[in-house]
PDB file of C-alpha atoms in Angstrom:
ATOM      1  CA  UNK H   1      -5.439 -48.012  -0.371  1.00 46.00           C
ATOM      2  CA  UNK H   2      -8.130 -47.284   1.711  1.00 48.00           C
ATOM      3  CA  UNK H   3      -9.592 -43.975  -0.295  1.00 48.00           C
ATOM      4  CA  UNK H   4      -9.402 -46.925  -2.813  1.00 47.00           C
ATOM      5  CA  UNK H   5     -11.480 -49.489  -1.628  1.00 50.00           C
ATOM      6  CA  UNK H   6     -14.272 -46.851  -0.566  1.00 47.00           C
ATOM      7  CA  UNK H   7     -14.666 -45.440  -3.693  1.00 52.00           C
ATOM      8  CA  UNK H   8     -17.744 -46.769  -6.117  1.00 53.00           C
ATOM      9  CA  UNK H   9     -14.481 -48.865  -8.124  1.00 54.00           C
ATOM     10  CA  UNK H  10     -13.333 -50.430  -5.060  1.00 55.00           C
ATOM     11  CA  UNK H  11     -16.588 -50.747  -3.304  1.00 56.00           C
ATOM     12  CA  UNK H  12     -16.925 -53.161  -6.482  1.00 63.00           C
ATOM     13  CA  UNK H  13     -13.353 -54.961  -5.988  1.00 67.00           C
ATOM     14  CA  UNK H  14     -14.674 -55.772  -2.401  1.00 75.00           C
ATOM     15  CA  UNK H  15     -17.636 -57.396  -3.338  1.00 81.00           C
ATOM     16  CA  UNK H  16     -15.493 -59.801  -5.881  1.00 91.00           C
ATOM     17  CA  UNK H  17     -12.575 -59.947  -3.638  1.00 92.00           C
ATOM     18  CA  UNK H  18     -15.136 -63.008  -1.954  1.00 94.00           C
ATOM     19  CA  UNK H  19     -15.873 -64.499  -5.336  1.00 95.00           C
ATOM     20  CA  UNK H  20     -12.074 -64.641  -6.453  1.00 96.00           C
ATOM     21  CA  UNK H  21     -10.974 -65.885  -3.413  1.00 96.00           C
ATOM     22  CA  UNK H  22     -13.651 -68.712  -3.100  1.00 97.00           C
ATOM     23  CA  UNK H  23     -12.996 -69.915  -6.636  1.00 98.00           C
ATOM     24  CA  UNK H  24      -9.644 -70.376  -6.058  1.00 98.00           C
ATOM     25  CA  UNK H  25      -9.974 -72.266  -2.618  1.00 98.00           C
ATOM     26  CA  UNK H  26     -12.359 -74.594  -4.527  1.00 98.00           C
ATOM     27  CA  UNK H  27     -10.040 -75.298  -7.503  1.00 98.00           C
ATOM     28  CA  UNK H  28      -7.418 -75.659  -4.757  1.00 98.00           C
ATOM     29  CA  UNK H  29      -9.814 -78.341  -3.191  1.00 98.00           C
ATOM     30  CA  UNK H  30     -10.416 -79.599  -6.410  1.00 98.00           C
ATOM     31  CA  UNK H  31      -6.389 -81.220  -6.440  1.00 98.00           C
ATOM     32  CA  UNK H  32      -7.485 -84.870  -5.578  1.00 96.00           C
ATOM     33  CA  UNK H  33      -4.081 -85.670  -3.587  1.00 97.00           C
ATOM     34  CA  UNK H  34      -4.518 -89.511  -3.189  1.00 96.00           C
ATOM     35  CA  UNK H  35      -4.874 -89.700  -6.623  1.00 95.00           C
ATOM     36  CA  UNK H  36      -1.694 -87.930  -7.510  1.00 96.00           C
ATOM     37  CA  UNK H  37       0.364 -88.806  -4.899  1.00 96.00           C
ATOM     38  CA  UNK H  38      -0.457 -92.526  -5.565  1.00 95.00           C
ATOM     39  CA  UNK H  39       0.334 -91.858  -9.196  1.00 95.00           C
ATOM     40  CA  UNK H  40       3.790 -90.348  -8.812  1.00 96.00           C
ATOM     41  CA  UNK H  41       4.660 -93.224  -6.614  1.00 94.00           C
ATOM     42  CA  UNK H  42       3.943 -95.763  -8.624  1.00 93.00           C
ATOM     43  CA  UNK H  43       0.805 -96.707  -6.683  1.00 93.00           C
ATOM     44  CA  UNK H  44      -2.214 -98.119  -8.056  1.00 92.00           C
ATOM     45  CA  UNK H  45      -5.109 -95.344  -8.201  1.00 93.00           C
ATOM     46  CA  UNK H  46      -7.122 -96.074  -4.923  1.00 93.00           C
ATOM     47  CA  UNK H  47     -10.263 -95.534  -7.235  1.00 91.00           C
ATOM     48  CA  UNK H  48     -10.065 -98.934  -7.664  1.00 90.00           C
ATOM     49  CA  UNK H  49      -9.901-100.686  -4.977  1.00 89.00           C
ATOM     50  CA  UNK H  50     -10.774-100.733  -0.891  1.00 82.00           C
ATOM     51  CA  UNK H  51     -13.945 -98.686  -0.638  1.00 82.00           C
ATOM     52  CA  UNK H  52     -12.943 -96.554  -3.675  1.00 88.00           C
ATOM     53  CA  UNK H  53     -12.788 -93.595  -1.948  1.00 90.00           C
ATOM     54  CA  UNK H  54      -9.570 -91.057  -2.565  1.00 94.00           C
ATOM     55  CA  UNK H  55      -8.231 -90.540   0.641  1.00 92.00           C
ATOM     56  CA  UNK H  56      -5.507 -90.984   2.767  1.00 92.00           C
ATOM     57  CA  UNK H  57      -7.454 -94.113   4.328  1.00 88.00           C
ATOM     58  CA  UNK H  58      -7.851 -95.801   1.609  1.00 90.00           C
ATOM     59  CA  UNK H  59      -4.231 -95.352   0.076  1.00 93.00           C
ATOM     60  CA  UNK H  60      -3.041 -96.345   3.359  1.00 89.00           C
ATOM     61  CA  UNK H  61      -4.646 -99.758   1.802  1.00 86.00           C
ATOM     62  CA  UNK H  62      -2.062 -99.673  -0.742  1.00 87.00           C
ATOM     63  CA  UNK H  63       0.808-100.913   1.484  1.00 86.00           C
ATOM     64  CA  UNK H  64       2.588 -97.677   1.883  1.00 91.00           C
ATOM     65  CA  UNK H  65       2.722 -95.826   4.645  1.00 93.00           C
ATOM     66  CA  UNK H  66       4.355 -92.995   3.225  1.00 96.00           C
ATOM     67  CA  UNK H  67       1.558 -92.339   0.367  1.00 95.00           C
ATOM     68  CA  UNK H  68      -1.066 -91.900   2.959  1.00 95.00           C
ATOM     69  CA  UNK H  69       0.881 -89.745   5.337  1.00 96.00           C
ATOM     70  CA  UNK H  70       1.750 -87.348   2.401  1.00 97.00           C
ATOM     71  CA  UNK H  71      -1.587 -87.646   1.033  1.00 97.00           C
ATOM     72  CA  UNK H  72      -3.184 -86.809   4.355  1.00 96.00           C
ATOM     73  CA  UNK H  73      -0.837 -83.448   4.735  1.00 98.00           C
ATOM     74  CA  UNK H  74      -1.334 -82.447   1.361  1.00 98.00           C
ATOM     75  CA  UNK H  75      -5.291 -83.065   2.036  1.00 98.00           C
ATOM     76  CA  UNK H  76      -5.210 -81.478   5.188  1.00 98.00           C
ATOM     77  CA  UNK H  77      -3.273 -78.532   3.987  1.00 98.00           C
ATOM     78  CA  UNK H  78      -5.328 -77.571   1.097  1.00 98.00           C
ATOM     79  CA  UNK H  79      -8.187 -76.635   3.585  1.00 98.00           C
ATOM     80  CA  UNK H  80      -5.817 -74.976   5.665  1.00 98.00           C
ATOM     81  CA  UNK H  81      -4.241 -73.026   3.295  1.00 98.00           C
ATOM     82  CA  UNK H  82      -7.549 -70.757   1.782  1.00 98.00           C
ATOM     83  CA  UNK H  83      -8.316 -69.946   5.493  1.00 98.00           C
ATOM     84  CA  UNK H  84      -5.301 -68.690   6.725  1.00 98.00           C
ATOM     85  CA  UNK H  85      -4.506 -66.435   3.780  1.00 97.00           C
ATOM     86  CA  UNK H  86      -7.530 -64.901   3.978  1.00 97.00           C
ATOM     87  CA  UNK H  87      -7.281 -64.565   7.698  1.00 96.00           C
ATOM     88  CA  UNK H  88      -3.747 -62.556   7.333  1.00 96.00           C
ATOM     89  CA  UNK H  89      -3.972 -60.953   4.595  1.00 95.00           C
ATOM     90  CA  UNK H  90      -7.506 -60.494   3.718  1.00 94.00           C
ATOM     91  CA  UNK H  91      -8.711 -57.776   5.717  1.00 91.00           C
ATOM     92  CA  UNK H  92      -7.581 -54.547   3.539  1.00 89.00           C
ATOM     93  CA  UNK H  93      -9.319 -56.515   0.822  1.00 89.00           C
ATOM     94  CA  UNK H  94     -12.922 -56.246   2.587  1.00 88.00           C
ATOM     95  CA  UNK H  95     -12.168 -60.246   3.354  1.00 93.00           C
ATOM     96  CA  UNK H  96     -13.580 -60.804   7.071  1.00 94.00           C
ATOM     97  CA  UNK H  97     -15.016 -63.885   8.662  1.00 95.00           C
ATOM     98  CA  UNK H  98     -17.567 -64.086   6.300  1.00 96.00           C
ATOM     99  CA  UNK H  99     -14.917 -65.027   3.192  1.00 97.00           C
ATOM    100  CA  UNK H 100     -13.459 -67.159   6.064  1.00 97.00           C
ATOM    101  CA  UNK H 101     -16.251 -69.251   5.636  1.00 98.00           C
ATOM    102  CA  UNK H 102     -16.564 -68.915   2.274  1.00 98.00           C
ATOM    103  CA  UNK H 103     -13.357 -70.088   0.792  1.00 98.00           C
ATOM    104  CA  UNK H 104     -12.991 -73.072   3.527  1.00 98.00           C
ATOM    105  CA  UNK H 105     -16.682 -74.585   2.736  1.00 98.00           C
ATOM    106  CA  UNK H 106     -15.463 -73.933  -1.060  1.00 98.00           C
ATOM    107  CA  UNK H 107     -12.087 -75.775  -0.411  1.00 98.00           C
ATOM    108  CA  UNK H 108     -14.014 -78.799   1.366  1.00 98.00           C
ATOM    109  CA  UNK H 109     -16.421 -78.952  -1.606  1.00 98.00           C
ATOM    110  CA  UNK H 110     -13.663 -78.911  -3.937  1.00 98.00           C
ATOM    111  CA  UNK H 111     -12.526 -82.518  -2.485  1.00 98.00           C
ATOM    112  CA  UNK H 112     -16.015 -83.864  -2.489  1.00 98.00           C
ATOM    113  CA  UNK H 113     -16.634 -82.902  -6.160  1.00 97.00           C
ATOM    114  CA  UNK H 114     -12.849 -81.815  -7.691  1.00 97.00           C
ATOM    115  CA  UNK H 115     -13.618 -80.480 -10.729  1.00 97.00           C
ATOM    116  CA  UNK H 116      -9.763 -81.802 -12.179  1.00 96.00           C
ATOM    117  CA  UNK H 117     -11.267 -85.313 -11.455  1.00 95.00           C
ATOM    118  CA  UNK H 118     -15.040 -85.738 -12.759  1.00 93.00           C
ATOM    119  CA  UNK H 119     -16.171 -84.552  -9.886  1.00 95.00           C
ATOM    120  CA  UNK H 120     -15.501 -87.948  -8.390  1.00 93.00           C
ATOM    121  CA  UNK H 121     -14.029 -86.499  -4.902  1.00 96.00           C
ATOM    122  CA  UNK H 122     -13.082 -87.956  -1.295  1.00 95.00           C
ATOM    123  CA  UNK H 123     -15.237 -87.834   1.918  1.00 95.00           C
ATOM    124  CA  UNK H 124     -13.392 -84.901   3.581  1.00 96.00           C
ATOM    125  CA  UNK H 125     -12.148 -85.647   6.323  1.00 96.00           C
ATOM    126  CA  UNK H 126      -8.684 -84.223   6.474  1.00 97.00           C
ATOM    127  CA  UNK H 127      -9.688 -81.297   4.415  1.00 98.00           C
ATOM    128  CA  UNK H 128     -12.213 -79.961   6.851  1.00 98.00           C
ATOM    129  CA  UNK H 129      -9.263 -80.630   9.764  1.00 98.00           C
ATOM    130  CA  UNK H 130      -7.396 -78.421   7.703  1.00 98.00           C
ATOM    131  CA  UNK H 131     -10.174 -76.006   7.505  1.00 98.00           C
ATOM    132  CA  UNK H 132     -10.862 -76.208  11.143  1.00 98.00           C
ATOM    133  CA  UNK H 133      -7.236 -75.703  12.008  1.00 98.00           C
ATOM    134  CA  UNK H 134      -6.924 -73.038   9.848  1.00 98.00           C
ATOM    135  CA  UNK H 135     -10.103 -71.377  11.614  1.00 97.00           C
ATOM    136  CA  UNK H 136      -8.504 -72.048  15.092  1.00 96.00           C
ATOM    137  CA  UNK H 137      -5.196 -74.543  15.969  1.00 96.00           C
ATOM    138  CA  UNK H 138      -7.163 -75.342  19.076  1.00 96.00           C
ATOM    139  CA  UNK H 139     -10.453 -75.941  17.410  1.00 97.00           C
ATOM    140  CA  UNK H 140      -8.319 -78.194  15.098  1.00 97.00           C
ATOM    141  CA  UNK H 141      -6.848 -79.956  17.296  1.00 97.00           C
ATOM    142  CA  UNK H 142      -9.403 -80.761  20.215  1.00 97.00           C
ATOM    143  CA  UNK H 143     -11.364 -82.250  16.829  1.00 98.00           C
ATOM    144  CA  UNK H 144      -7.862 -83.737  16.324  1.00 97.00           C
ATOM    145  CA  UNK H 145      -8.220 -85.442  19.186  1.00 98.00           C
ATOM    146  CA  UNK H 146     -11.080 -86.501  18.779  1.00 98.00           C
ATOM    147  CA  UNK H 147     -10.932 -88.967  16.132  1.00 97.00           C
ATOM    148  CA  UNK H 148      -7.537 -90.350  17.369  1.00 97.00           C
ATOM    149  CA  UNK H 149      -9.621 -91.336  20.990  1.00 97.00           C
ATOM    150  CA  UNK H 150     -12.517 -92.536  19.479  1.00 97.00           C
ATOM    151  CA  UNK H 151     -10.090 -94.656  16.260  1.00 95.00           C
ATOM    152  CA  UNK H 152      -7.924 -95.831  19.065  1.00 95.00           C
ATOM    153  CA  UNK H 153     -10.521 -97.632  21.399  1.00 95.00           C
ATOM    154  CA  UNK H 154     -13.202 -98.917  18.500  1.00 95.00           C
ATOM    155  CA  UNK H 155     -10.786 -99.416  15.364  1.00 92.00           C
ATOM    156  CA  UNK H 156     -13.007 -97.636  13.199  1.00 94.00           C
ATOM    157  CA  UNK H 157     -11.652 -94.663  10.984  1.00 91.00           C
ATOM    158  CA  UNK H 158     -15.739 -94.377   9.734  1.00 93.00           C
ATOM    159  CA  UNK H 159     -16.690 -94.228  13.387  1.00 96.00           C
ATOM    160  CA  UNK H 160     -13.830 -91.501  14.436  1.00 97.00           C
ATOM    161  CA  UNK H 161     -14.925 -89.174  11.376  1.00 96.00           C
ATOM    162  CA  UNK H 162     -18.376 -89.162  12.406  1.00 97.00           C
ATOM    163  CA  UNK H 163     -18.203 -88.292  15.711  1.00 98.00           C
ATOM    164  CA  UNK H 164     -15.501 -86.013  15.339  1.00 97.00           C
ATOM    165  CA  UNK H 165     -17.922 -84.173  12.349  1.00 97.00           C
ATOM    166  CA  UNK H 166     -20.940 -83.998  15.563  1.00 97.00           C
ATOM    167  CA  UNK H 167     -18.457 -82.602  18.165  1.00 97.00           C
ATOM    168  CA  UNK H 168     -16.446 -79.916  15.333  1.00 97.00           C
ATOM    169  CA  UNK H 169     -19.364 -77.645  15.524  1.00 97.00           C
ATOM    170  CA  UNK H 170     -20.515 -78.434  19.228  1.00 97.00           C
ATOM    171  CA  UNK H 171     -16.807 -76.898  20.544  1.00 97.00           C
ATOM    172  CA  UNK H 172     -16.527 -74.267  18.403  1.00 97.00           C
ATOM    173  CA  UNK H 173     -19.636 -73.085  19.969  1.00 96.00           C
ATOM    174  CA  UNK H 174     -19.061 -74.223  23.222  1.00 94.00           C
ATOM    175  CA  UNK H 175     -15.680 -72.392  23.626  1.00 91.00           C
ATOM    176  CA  UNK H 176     -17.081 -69.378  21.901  1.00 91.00           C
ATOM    177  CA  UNK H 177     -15.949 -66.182  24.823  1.00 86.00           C
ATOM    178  CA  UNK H 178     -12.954 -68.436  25.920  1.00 88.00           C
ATOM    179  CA  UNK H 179     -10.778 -68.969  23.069  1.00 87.00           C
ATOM    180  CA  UNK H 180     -12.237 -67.441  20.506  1.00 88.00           C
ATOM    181  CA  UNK H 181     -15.402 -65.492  19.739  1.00 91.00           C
ATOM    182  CA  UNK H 182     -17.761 -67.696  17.638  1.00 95.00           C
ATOM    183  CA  UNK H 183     -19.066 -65.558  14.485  1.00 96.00           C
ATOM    184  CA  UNK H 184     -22.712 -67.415  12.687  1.00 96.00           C
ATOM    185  CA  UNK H 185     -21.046 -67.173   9.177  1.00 97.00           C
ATOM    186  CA  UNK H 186     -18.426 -69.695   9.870  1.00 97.00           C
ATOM    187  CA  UNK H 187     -20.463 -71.796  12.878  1.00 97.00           C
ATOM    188  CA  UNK H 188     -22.550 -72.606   9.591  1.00 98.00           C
ATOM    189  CA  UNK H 189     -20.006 -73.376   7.633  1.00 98.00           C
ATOM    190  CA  UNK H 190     -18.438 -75.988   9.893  1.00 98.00           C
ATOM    191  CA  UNK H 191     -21.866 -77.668  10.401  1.00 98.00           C
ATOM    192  CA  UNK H 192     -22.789 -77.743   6.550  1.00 98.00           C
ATOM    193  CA  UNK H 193     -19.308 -79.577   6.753  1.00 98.00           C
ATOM    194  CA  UNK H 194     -20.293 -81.980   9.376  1.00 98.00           C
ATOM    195  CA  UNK H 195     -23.238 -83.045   7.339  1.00 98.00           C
ATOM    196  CA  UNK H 196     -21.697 -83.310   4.510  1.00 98.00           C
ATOM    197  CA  UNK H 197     -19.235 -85.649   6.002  1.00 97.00           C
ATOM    198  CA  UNK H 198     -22.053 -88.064   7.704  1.00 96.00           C
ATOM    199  CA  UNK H 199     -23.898 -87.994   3.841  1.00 97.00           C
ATOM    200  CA  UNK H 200     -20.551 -89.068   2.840  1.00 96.00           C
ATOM    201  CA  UNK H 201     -20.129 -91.867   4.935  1.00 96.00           C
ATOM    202  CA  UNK H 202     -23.886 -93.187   4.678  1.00 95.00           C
ATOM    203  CA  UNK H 203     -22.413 -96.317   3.569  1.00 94.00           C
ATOM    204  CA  UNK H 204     -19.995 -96.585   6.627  1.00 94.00           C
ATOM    205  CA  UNK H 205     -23.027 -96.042   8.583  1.00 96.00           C
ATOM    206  CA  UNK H 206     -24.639 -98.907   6.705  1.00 95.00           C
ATOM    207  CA  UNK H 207     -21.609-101.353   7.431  1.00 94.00           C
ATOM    208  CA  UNK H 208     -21.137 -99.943  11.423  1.00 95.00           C
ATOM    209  CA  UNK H 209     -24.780-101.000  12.073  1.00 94.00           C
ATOM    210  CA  UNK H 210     -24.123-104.232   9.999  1.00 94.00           C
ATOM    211  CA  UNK H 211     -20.904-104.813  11.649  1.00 92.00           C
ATOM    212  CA  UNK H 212     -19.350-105.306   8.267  1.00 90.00           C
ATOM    213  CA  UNK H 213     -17.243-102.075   8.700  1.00 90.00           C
ATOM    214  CA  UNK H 214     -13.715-102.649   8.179  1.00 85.00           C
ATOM    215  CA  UNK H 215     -11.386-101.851  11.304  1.00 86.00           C
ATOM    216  CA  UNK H 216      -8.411-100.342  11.159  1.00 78.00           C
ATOM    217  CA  UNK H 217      -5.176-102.224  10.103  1.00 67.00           C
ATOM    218  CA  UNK H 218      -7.313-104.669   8.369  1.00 61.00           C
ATOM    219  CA  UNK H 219      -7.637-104.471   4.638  1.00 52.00           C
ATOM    220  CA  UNK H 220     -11.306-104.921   2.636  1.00 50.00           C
ATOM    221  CA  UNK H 221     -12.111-108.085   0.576  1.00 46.00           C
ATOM    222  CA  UNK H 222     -10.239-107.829  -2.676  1.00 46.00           C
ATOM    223  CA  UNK H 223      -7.849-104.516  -1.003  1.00 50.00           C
ATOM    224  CA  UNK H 224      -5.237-103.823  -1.911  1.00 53.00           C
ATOM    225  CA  UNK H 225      -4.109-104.750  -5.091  1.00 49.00           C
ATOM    226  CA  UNK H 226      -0.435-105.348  -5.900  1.00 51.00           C
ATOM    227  CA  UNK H 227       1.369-101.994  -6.902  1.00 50.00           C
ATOM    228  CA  UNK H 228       2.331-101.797 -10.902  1.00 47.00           C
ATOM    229  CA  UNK H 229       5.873-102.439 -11.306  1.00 43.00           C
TER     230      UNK H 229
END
């Protein structure tokens, strides 16, 4: 295998090895979760109501409890899922920490703009969880931890997200020598994350500063609808 991969033909493979793999974690991404899980259920698509955004949040809107837990494992998982392959069984492939990067930013995209769903994607949130946890279960859960503090004390799932997105990248750099070693390929990665998720929740931002946010437990004007019978 390895006379393989360094000949001219599999010095090739390794340079599409990335490619494949990142294609697949963004398709894999691409599986908008709140919108099937809602629809197997019964649900009504949370498109349409709450702040419109497919994610467990929002389907937790719906009434049931059990749509957004599943929605927010399935979410969570699908970032997960790219990382950890590629961290166990990538490296004969050529597939370091580089692809690491790679297929979890393409994962994470693949929510934001799934292209099974017009592109019309979520904010993120429990993807790039899943992407940090697959990078590190500490990193994953200290950020994990987080959000709950920050929901639990201020109600706000908006506020939690954001400041769990500014302190994702701070401790994986901070811890860098004690639990892990930090490598620049996927440091970037989890702050081109971050920013994505505070673009995504400009209009959170909007409402926090407005104090129009909606808190958590209480549902938005005109949220939820009834589910179809």
């Amino acid at each position: 295998m390895r006379a393989a991969l360094l000949s001219p033909e599999g010095a090739d493979l390794n340079a599409v090895y990335p490619v494949l793999a990142a294609v697949a974690a963004y398709l894999l991404g691409s599986l908008s979760f709140a919108v099937i899980v809602t629809r197997l259920m019964g649900l009504n698509d949370p498109r349409t109501y709450g702040s419109k955004n497919p994610g467990a949040t929002n389907v937790l809107r719906s009434g049931s409890k059990a749509a957004a837990i599943v929605t927010l494992l399935l979410d969570a998982v699908k970032g997960w899922l790219p990382v950890v392959l590629v961290r166990w069984f990538g490296k004969p492939y050529g597939l370091e920490d580089g692809t690491v990067a790679l297929v979890g930013l393409a994962a994470f995209l693949g929510h934001l703009w799934p292209v099974f769903f017009r592109f019309e994607g979520g904010k993120g949130v429990a993807t790039a969880l899943g992407v940090l946890l697959g990078i590190s279960g500490w990193l994953g859960l200290a950020t994990a931890l987080t959000w709950l503090i920050v929901a639990f004390f201020f109600r706000y799932s908006s506020l939690a997200s954001l400041v769990a997105a500014v302190f994702a990248p701070v401790y994986y750099l901070l811890v860098s020598g004690v639990v892990w070693y930090a490598e620049a390929s996927i440091a970037v990665a989890i702050a081109v994350m971050s920013m994505l998720l505070a673009w995504r929740h400009k209009d959170n931002i909007r409402r926090l500063m407005e104090g129009k946010e909606s808190r958590l437990g209480r549902s938005k004007a005109g949220a939820p609808p009834k589910a179809k019978p």
